[in-house]
Structure formats: structure tokens, C-alpha cells
Short mmCIF file of N, CA, C and O in Angstrom, two decimals:
data_model
loop_
_atom_site.label_atom_id
_atom_site.label_comp_id
_atom_site.label_asym_id
_atom_site.label_seq_id
_atom_site.Cartn_x
_atom_site.Cartn_y
_atom_site.Cartn_z
N UNK A 1 99.55 -1.90 -67.73
CA UNK A 1 100.96 -1.67 -67.97
C UNK A 1 101.72 -1.88 -66.67
O UNK A 1 101.32 -1.40 -65.62
N UNK A 2 102.78 -2.63 -66.75
CA UNK A 2 103.66 -2.82 -65.60
C UNK A 2 104.76 -1.77 -65.64
O UNK A 2 105.27 -1.45 -66.71
N UNK A 3 105.12 -1.23 -64.48
CA UNK A 3 106.20 -0.27 -64.39
C UNK A 3 107.23 -0.76 -63.39
O UNK A 3 106.87 -1.23 -62.31
N UNK A 4 108.49 -0.63 -63.74
CA UNK A 4 109.58 -0.88 -62.79
C UNK A 4 110.11 0.49 -62.40
O UNK A 4 110.55 1.26 -63.26
N UNK A 5 110.04 0.80 -61.12
CA UNK A 5 110.51 2.10 -60.64
C UNK A 5 111.80 1.88 -59.88
O UNK A 5 111.91 0.97 -59.07
N UNK A 6 112.78 2.71 -60.18
CA UNK A 6 114.06 2.60 -59.50
C UNK A 6 115.03 3.67 -59.95
O UNK A 6 114.71 4.53 -60.78
N UNK A 7 116.23 3.61 -59.43
CA UNK A 7 117.28 4.55 -59.76
C UNK A 7 117.99 4.07 -61.03
O UNK A 7 118.48 2.94 -61.07
N UNK A 8 118.03 4.90 -62.06
CA UNK A 8 118.61 4.51 -63.35
C UNK A 8 120.13 4.45 -63.25
O UNK A 8 120.78 5.37 -62.77
N UNK A 9 120.72 3.36 -63.73
CA UNK A 9 122.17 3.18 -63.76
C UNK A 9 122.71 3.19 -65.18
O UNK A 9 123.91 3.23 -65.37
N UNK A 10 121.81 3.12 -66.20
CA UNK A 10 122.24 3.17 -67.60
C UNK A 10 122.09 1.83 -68.30
O UNK A 10 121.63 0.85 -67.73
N UNK A 11 122.51 1.82 -69.57
CA UNK A 11 122.43 0.63 -70.41
C UNK A 11 123.78 -0.07 -70.42
O UNK A 11 124.81 0.58 -70.54
N UNK A 12 123.77 -1.38 -70.28
CA UNK A 12 124.99 -2.17 -70.31
C UNK A 12 124.76 -3.41 -71.17
O UNK A 12 123.63 -3.72 -71.52
N UNK A 13 125.84 -4.10 -71.50
CA UNK A 13 125.70 -5.32 -72.30
C UNK A 13 126.45 -6.46 -71.62
O UNK A 13 127.34 -6.25 -70.80
N UNK A 14 126.05 -7.67 -71.99
CA UNK A 14 126.63 -8.88 -71.41
C UNK A 14 126.74 -9.92 -72.53
O UNK A 14 125.75 -10.23 -73.17
N UNK A 15 127.95 -10.43 -72.76
CA UNK A 15 128.12 -11.47 -73.78
C UNK A 15 127.98 -12.84 -73.14
O UNK A 15 128.65 -13.17 -72.18
N UNK A 16 127.07 -13.63 -73.71
CA UNK A 16 126.84 -14.98 -73.20
C UNK A 16 127.92 -15.91 -73.75
O UNK A 16 128.66 -15.56 -74.67
N UNK A 17 128.01 -17.11 -73.20
CA UNK A 17 129.04 -18.08 -73.61
C UNK A 17 128.90 -18.51 -75.07
O UNK A 17 129.86 -18.92 -75.69
N UNK A 18 127.69 -18.39 -75.63
CA UNK A 18 127.48 -18.78 -77.03
C UNK A 18 127.73 -17.62 -78.00
O UNK A 18 127.46 -17.73 -79.18
N UNK A 19 128.22 -16.48 -77.48
CA UNK A 19 128.57 -15.34 -78.33
C UNK A 19 127.45 -14.33 -78.51
O UNK A 19 127.67 -13.27 -79.09
N UNK A 20 126.26 -14.61 -78.03
CA UNK A 20 125.15 -13.67 -78.15
C UNK A 20 125.35 -12.54 -77.14
O UNK A 20 125.67 -12.79 -75.97
N UNK A 21 125.15 -11.32 -77.59
CA UNK A 21 125.29 -10.15 -76.71
C UNK A 21 123.89 -9.67 -76.33
O UNK A 21 123.07 -9.38 -77.20
N UNK A 22 123.62 -9.61 -75.02
CA UNK A 22 122.35 -9.12 -74.50
C UNK A 22 122.58 -7.71 -73.96
O UNK A 22 123.62 -7.42 -73.40
N UNK A 23 121.57 -6.85 -74.13
CA UNK A 23 121.64 -5.48 -73.64
C UNK A 23 120.58 -5.29 -72.56
O UNK A 23 119.46 -5.77 -72.69
N UNK A 24 120.96 -4.55 -71.51
CA UNK A 24 120.09 -4.35 -70.36
C UNK A 24 120.06 -2.89 -69.95
O UNK A 24 121.10 -2.22 -69.98
N UNK A 25 118.90 -2.42 -69.54
CA UNK A 25 118.79 -1.16 -68.81
C UNK A 25 118.83 -1.56 -67.34
O UNK A 25 118.02 -2.38 -66.90
N UNK A 26 119.77 -1.02 -66.59
CA UNK A 26 119.93 -1.41 -65.19
C UNK A 26 119.32 -0.33 -64.30
O UNK A 26 119.63 0.86 -64.44
N UNK A 27 118.44 -0.76 -63.41
CA UNK A 27 117.88 0.12 -62.38
C UNK A 27 118.09 -0.56 -61.03
O UNK A 27 118.16 -1.78 -60.94
N UNK A 28 118.24 0.25 -60.00
CA UNK A 28 118.34 -0.32 -58.66
C UNK A 28 117.07 0.05 -57.89
O UNK A 28 116.49 1.11 -58.10
N UNK A 29 116.66 -0.85 -57.04
CA UNK A 29 115.46 -0.65 -56.25
C UNK A 29 115.67 -1.24 -54.87
O UNK A 29 116.52 -2.11 -54.68
N UNK A 30 114.89 -0.77 -53.92
CA UNK A 30 114.95 -1.30 -52.55
C UNK A 30 113.93 -2.40 -52.40
O UNK A 30 112.83 -2.33 -52.94
N UNK A 31 114.33 -3.44 -51.68
CA UNK A 31 113.39 -4.49 -51.32
C UNK A 31 113.82 -5.04 -49.97
O UNK A 31 114.91 -4.76 -49.48
N UNK A 32 112.95 -5.82 -49.37
CA UNK A 32 113.24 -6.41 -48.06
C UNK A 32 113.95 -7.74 -48.25
O UNK A 32 113.61 -8.51 -49.14
N UNK A 33 114.95 -8.00 -47.40
CA UNK A 33 115.61 -9.31 -47.45
C UNK A 33 114.88 -10.28 -46.53
O UNK A 33 113.82 -9.95 -45.99
N UNK A 34 115.43 -11.46 -46.35
CA UNK A 34 114.77 -12.49 -45.55
C UNK A 34 114.60 -12.12 -44.10
O UNK A 34 113.82 -12.73 -43.37
N UNK A 35 115.34 -11.09 -43.64
CA UNK A 35 115.26 -10.66 -42.24
C UNK A 35 114.46 -9.37 -42.09
O UNK A 35 114.43 -8.78 -41.02
N UNK A 36 113.83 -8.91 -43.18
CA UNK A 36 113.02 -7.70 -43.13
C UNK A 36 113.83 -6.42 -43.24
O UNK A 36 113.28 -5.34 -43.05
N UNK A 37 115.11 -6.54 -43.58
CA UNK A 37 115.96 -5.36 -43.72
C UNK A 37 115.88 -4.85 -45.16
O UNK A 37 115.78 -5.63 -46.10
N UNK A 38 115.95 -3.53 -45.35
CA UNK A 38 115.96 -2.95 -46.69
C UNK A 38 117.32 -3.18 -47.33
O UNK A 38 118.35 -2.90 -46.73
N UNK A 39 117.32 -3.71 -48.55
CA UNK A 39 118.55 -3.91 -49.31
C UNK A 39 118.33 -3.36 -50.72
O UNK A 39 117.21 -3.36 -51.23
N UNK A 40 119.41 -2.89 -51.33
CA UNK A 40 119.33 -2.38 -52.69
C UNK A 40 119.70 -3.51 -53.65
O UNK A 40 120.72 -4.17 -53.47
N UNK A 41 118.86 -3.73 -54.66
CA UNK A 41 119.12 -4.76 -55.65
C UNK A 41 119.17 -4.13 -57.04
O UNK A 41 118.47 -3.15 -57.32
N UNK A 42 120.02 -4.67 -57.90
CA UNK A 42 120.09 -4.23 -59.28
C UNK A 42 119.19 -5.11 -60.13
O UNK A 42 119.20 -6.33 -59.98
N UNK A 43 118.43 -4.49 -61.02
CA UNK A 43 117.50 -5.21 -61.87
C UNK A 43 117.87 -4.91 -63.32
O UNK A 43 117.94 -3.73 -63.71
N UNK A 44 118.13 -5.95 -64.09
CA UNK A 44 118.45 -5.79 -65.51
C UNK A 44 117.21 -5.98 -66.35
O UNK A 44 116.64 -7.06 -66.38
N UNK A 45 116.79 -4.92 -67.04
CA UNK A 45 115.63 -4.98 -67.91
C UNK A 45 116.14 -5.18 -69.33
O UNK A 45 116.90 -4.36 -69.84
N UNK A 46 115.74 -6.26 -69.98
CA UNK A 46 116.26 -6.57 -71.31
C UNK A 46 115.79 -5.55 -72.35
O UNK A 46 114.65 -5.10 -72.31
N UNK A 47 116.71 -5.21 -73.24
CA UNK A 47 116.45 -4.25 -74.31
C UNK A 47 116.46 -5.00 -75.64
O UNK A 47 117.39 -5.76 -75.92
N UNK A 48 115.43 -4.79 -76.47
CA UNK A 48 115.37 -5.45 -77.77
C UNK A 48 116.31 -4.76 -78.76
O UNK A 48 116.72 -3.61 -78.56
N UNK A 49 116.62 -5.45 -79.84
CA UNK A 49 117.47 -4.87 -80.89
C UNK A 49 116.82 -3.63 -81.49
O UNK A 49 117.48 -2.63 -81.75
N UNK A 50 115.51 -3.68 -81.69
CA UNK A 50 114.78 -2.53 -82.24
C UNK A 50 114.92 -1.31 -81.34
O UNK A 50 115.17 -0.20 -81.81
N UNK A 51 114.78 -1.51 -80.03
CA UNK A 51 114.91 -0.41 -79.08
C UNK A 51 116.34 0.11 -79.06
O UNK A 51 116.57 1.32 -78.99
N UNK A 52 117.30 -0.80 -79.12
CA UNK A 52 118.71 -0.41 -79.12
C UNK A 52 119.02 0.41 -80.37
O UNK A 52 119.66 1.46 -80.29
N UNK A 53 118.54 -0.05 -81.52
CA UNK A 53 118.77 0.65 -82.78
C UNK A 53 118.09 2.02 -82.82
O UNK A 53 118.54 2.93 -83.51
N UNK A 54 116.99 2.18 -82.08
CA UNK A 54 116.27 3.46 -82.08
C UNK A 54 116.89 4.46 -81.10
O UNK A 54 116.39 5.58 -80.97
N UNK A 55 117.96 4.07 -80.39
CA UNK A 55 118.68 5.01 -79.53
C UNK A 55 118.24 5.05 -78.08
O UNK A 55 118.34 6.08 -77.42
N UNK A 56 117.77 3.92 -77.58
CA UNK A 56 117.29 3.88 -76.19
C UNK A 56 118.38 4.26 -75.19
O UNK A 56 118.10 4.88 -74.17
N UNK A 57 119.63 3.94 -75.51
CA UNK A 57 120.73 4.26 -74.61
C UNK A 57 120.84 5.77 -74.42
O UNK A 57 121.00 6.26 -73.31
N UNK A 58 120.73 6.53 -75.52
CA UNK A 58 120.79 7.98 -75.43
C UNK A 58 119.58 8.57 -74.70
O UNK A 58 119.69 9.60 -74.04
N UNK A 59 118.43 7.90 -74.82
CA UNK A 59 117.22 8.38 -74.15
C UNK A 59 117.35 8.30 -72.63
O UNK A 59 116.76 9.11 -71.91
N UNK A 60 118.12 7.32 -72.12
CA UNK A 60 118.25 7.16 -70.67
C UNK A 60 119.47 7.85 -70.08
O UNK A 60 119.58 7.96 -68.86
N UNK A 61 120.41 8.33 -70.91
CA UNK A 61 121.60 8.99 -70.37
C UNK A 61 121.27 10.16 -69.44
O UNK A 61 121.88 10.28 -68.38
N UNK A 62 120.29 11.04 -69.77
CA UNK A 62 119.98 12.14 -68.84
C UNK A 62 119.39 11.67 -67.51
O UNK A 62 119.35 12.43 -66.55
N UNK A 63 118.91 10.42 -67.45
CA UNK A 63 118.26 9.91 -66.24
C UNK A 63 119.21 9.14 -65.33
O UNK A 63 118.79 8.68 -64.26
N UNK A 64 120.46 8.96 -65.73
CA UNK A 64 121.40 8.20 -64.89
C UNK A 64 121.54 8.91 -63.54
O UNK A 64 121.78 10.11 -63.47
N UNK A 65 121.34 8.14 -62.47
CA UNK A 65 121.39 8.68 -61.11
C UNK A 65 120.07 9.26 -60.63
O UNK A 65 119.99 9.76 -59.52
N UNK A 66 119.04 9.18 -61.47
CA UNK A 66 117.72 9.71 -61.10
C UNK A 66 116.69 8.59 -61.09
O UNK A 66 116.88 7.56 -61.73
N UNK A 67 115.59 8.83 -60.38
CA UNK A 67 114.53 7.84 -60.33
C UNK A 67 113.76 7.85 -61.64
O UNK A 67 113.43 8.92 -62.16
N UNK A 68 113.48 6.66 -62.16
CA UNK A 68 112.70 6.51 -63.40
C UNK A 68 111.61 5.47 -63.21
O UNK A 68 111.70 4.61 -62.35
N UNK A 69 110.59 5.59 -64.04
CA UNK A 69 109.53 4.58 -64.13
C UNK A 69 109.60 4.03 -65.54
O UNK A 69 109.43 4.77 -66.51
N UNK A 70 109.90 2.75 -65.66
CA UNK A 70 110.17 2.12 -66.95
C UNK A 70 109.04 1.14 -67.28
O UNK A 70 108.74 0.26 -66.47
N UNK A 71 108.42 1.27 -68.47
CA UNK A 71 107.39 0.30 -68.85
C UNK A 71 108.04 -1.05 -69.18
O UNK A 71 109.02 -1.11 -69.92
N UNK A 72 107.51 -2.13 -68.61
CA UNK A 72 108.09 -3.46 -68.81
C UNK A 72 106.99 -4.49 -69.03
O UNK A 72 105.82 -4.25 -68.74
N UNK A 73 107.40 -5.63 -69.58
CA UNK A 73 106.53 -6.80 -69.60
C UNK A 73 107.37 -8.01 -69.19
O UNK A 73 108.59 -8.01 -69.35
N UNK A 74 106.71 -8.99 -68.62
CA UNK A 74 107.40 -10.20 -68.15
C UNK A 74 107.23 -11.31 -69.18
O UNK A 74 106.14 -11.51 -69.72
N UNK A 75 108.34 -11.99 -69.46
CA UNK A 75 108.31 -13.12 -70.39
C UNK A 75 108.86 -14.34 -69.67
O UNK A 75 109.99 -14.35 -69.21
N UNK A 76 108.03 -15.39 -69.59
CA UNK A 76 108.44 -16.62 -68.90
C UNK A 76 109.30 -17.47 -69.83
O UNK A 76 109.16 -17.42 -71.05
N UNK A 77 110.21 -18.25 -69.24
CA UNK A 77 111.05 -19.16 -70.01
C UNK A 77 111.30 -20.42 -69.19
O UNK A 77 111.12 -20.43 -67.98
N UNK A 78 111.67 -21.49 -69.89
CA UNK A 78 112.14 -22.69 -69.22
C UNK A 78 113.21 -23.32 -70.08
O UNK A 78 113.25 -23.14 -71.30
N UNK A 79 114.10 -24.06 -69.45
CA UNK A 79 115.22 -24.69 -70.17
C UNK A 79 114.70 -25.80 -71.07
O UNK A 79 113.60 -26.33 -70.88
N UNK A 80 115.52 -26.18 -72.04
CA UNK A 80 115.14 -27.26 -72.96
C UNK A 80 114.92 -28.57 -72.21
O UNK A 80 114.06 -29.37 -72.56
N UNK A 81 115.71 -28.78 -71.15
CA UNK A 81 115.55 -29.99 -70.35
C UNK A 81 114.34 -29.91 -69.42
O UNK A 81 113.91 -30.91 -68.87
N UNK A 82 113.81 -28.69 -69.26
CA UNK A 82 112.64 -28.52 -68.40
C UNK A 82 112.95 -28.48 -66.93
O UNK A 82 112.05 -28.52 -66.10
N UNK A 83 114.24 -28.38 -66.57
CA UNK A 83 114.61 -28.39 -65.15
C UNK A 83 114.74 -27.00 -64.56
O UNK A 83 114.78 -26.84 -63.36
N UNK A 84 114.82 -25.98 -65.41
CA UNK A 84 114.95 -24.59 -64.95
C UNK A 84 113.87 -23.75 -65.59
O UNK A 84 113.44 -24.01 -66.71
N UNK A 85 113.44 -22.73 -64.87
CA UNK A 85 112.45 -21.80 -65.41
C UNK A 85 112.62 -20.45 -64.73
O UNK A 85 113.30 -20.34 -63.71
N UNK A 86 112.03 -19.43 -65.31
CA UNK A 86 112.14 -18.10 -64.73
C UNK A 86 111.37 -17.08 -65.53
O UNK A 86 110.62 -17.41 -66.45
N UNK A 87 111.55 -15.81 -65.15
CA UNK A 87 110.92 -14.68 -65.82
C UNK A 87 111.99 -13.68 -66.19
O UNK A 87 112.89 -13.41 -65.39
N UNK A 88 111.90 -13.12 -67.37
CA UNK A 88 112.75 -12.01 -67.78
C UNK A 88 111.86 -10.78 -67.91
O UNK A 88 110.72 -10.88 -68.37
N UNK A 89 112.38 -9.63 -67.50
CA UNK A 89 111.67 -8.38 -67.69
C UNK A 89 112.25 -7.68 -68.91
O UNK A 89 113.46 -7.49 -69.00
N UNK A 90 111.39 -7.30 -69.85
CA UNK A 90 111.78 -6.62 -71.08
C UNK A 90 111.19 -5.23 -71.10
O UNK A 90 110.09 -5.01 -70.58
N UNK A 91 111.88 -4.27 -71.72
CA UNK A 91 111.29 -2.95 -71.93
C UNK A 91 110.09 -3.10 -72.84
O UNK A 91 110.15 -3.80 -73.84
N UNK A 92 109.01 -2.45 -72.50
CA UNK A 92 107.77 -2.56 -73.25
C UNK A 92 107.64 -1.41 -74.25
O UNK A 92 108.05 -0.28 -73.96
N UNK A 93 107.05 -1.67 -75.41
CA UNK A 93 106.80 -0.63 -76.42
C UNK A 93 108.09 0.03 -76.86
O UNK A 93 109.06 -0.64 -77.20
N UNK A 94 108.11 1.36 -76.83
CA UNK A 94 109.32 2.08 -77.23
C UNK A 94 110.36 2.09 -76.11
O UNK A 94 111.51 2.47 -76.33
N UNK A 95 109.97 1.68 -74.90
CA UNK A 95 110.90 1.57 -73.78
C UNK A 95 111.24 2.87 -73.09
O UNK A 95 112.03 2.90 -72.16
N UNK A 96 110.64 3.98 -73.54
CA UNK A 96 110.96 5.28 -72.95
C UNK A 96 110.35 5.42 -71.56
O UNK A 96 109.29 4.85 -71.28
N UNK A 97 111.00 6.19 -70.66
CA UNK A 97 110.49 6.33 -69.31
C UNK A 97 109.11 6.99 -69.28
O UNK A 97 108.79 7.80 -70.14
N UNK A 98 108.33 6.60 -68.30
CA UNK A 98 106.97 7.10 -68.13
C UNK A 98 106.99 8.14 -67.01
O UNK A 98 107.51 7.87 -65.92
N UNK A 99 106.43 9.34 -67.26
CA UNK A 99 106.39 10.33 -66.18
C UNK A 99 105.47 9.86 -65.06
O UNK A 99 104.38 9.35 -65.32
N UNK A 100 105.93 10.00 -63.84
CA UNK A 100 105.13 9.62 -62.67
C UNK A 100 104.94 10.86 -61.82
O UNK A 100 105.90 11.55 -61.49
N UNK A 101 103.70 11.14 -61.50
CA UNK A 101 103.39 12.31 -60.70
C UNK A 101 103.17 11.90 -59.26
O UNK A 101 102.37 11.02 -58.98
N UNK A 102 103.91 12.51 -58.38
CA UNK A 102 103.73 12.22 -56.96
C UNK A 102 102.62 13.12 -56.43
O UNK A 102 102.53 14.29 -56.77
N UNK A 103 101.78 12.56 -55.57
CA UNK A 103 100.69 13.34 -55.00
C UNK A 103 100.94 13.53 -53.51
O UNK A 103 101.54 12.67 -52.85
N UNK A 104 100.50 14.65 -53.01
CA UNK A 104 100.61 14.93 -51.59
C UNK A 104 99.29 14.54 -50.92
O UNK A 104 98.21 14.72 -51.51
N UNK A 105 99.36 14.03 -49.69
CA UNK A 105 98.12 13.70 -48.99
C UNK A 105 97.28 14.95 -48.79
O UNK A 105 97.80 16.03 -48.53
N UNK A 106 95.97 14.82 -48.95
CA UNK A 106 95.07 15.94 -48.75
C UNK A 106 94.68 16.00 -47.28
O UNK A 106 94.29 14.99 -46.68
N UNK A 107 94.80 17.18 -46.73
CA UNK A 107 94.42 17.35 -45.31
C UNK A 107 92.90 17.42 -45.18
O UNK A 107 92.23 18.03 -46.01
N UNK A 108 92.42 16.82 -44.14
CA UNK A 108 90.98 16.83 -43.89
C UNK A 108 90.56 18.24 -43.47
O UNK A 108 91.28 18.96 -42.79
N UNK A 109 89.38 18.65 -43.90
CA UNK A 109 88.85 19.96 -43.51
C UNK A 109 88.56 19.96 -42.02
O UNK A 109 88.07 18.99 -41.46
N UNK A 110 88.90 21.09 -41.38
CA UNK A 110 88.64 21.15 -39.93
C UNK A 110 87.48 22.01 -39.59
O UNK A 110 86.95 22.76 -40.25
#
């Protein structure tokens, strides 16, 4: 299972030029830029119609502004002309956040 961990910003939608409306769960995460500096990036995780209809937006409302671990899968695509390609990240399964347990380092016995 792949997990995207980041700060939850909520569910948003985007209307494409052909009239199709896409829905995304937006999380922000830190990554390094080309100079090795930490930068915050927004990541849009695609939400399926089934997940949207089952109330995924309400499931993430309590997590807005908090760190979440979201189950995802990657789906590759390429343009009809074959000149462009990429990966989209989709919410996996029911799309609900996965609890992540942080562990503390164990001290060596002295």
C-alpha cells in the first residue's frame, strides 16, 4: 500500500475545459528543491465518483490543518498523440485516512 503523508487542506474541485469536473483531496508536503532547500508543495489526490458519493469530503473535514496518511495508488497516462505522459495519484479503496503510529527511539541499555 502506498501512503501520501502531508497536511490536509480539504477536498476541492476543478472544471476542465471540456466540462468534466475533477475532485481532489489536497495535501501539502515538504520536499527538496533543486538547490536542496525545503519547499512546501501541494499535491492533488484524485477522488473517484464512488468515494465522493460515499461522503469522503465529510470524512476529511475534521483533519483539515492536521497531518494525515492517505492510501493512494498511481495511475499512468499518456496523451492520444503520445507526446505527453505522467502519473496521477488516486485515493485507494475507501480513501479514508490510515492511522500512523509514531515510534520513539529505544535507548540502549547501559
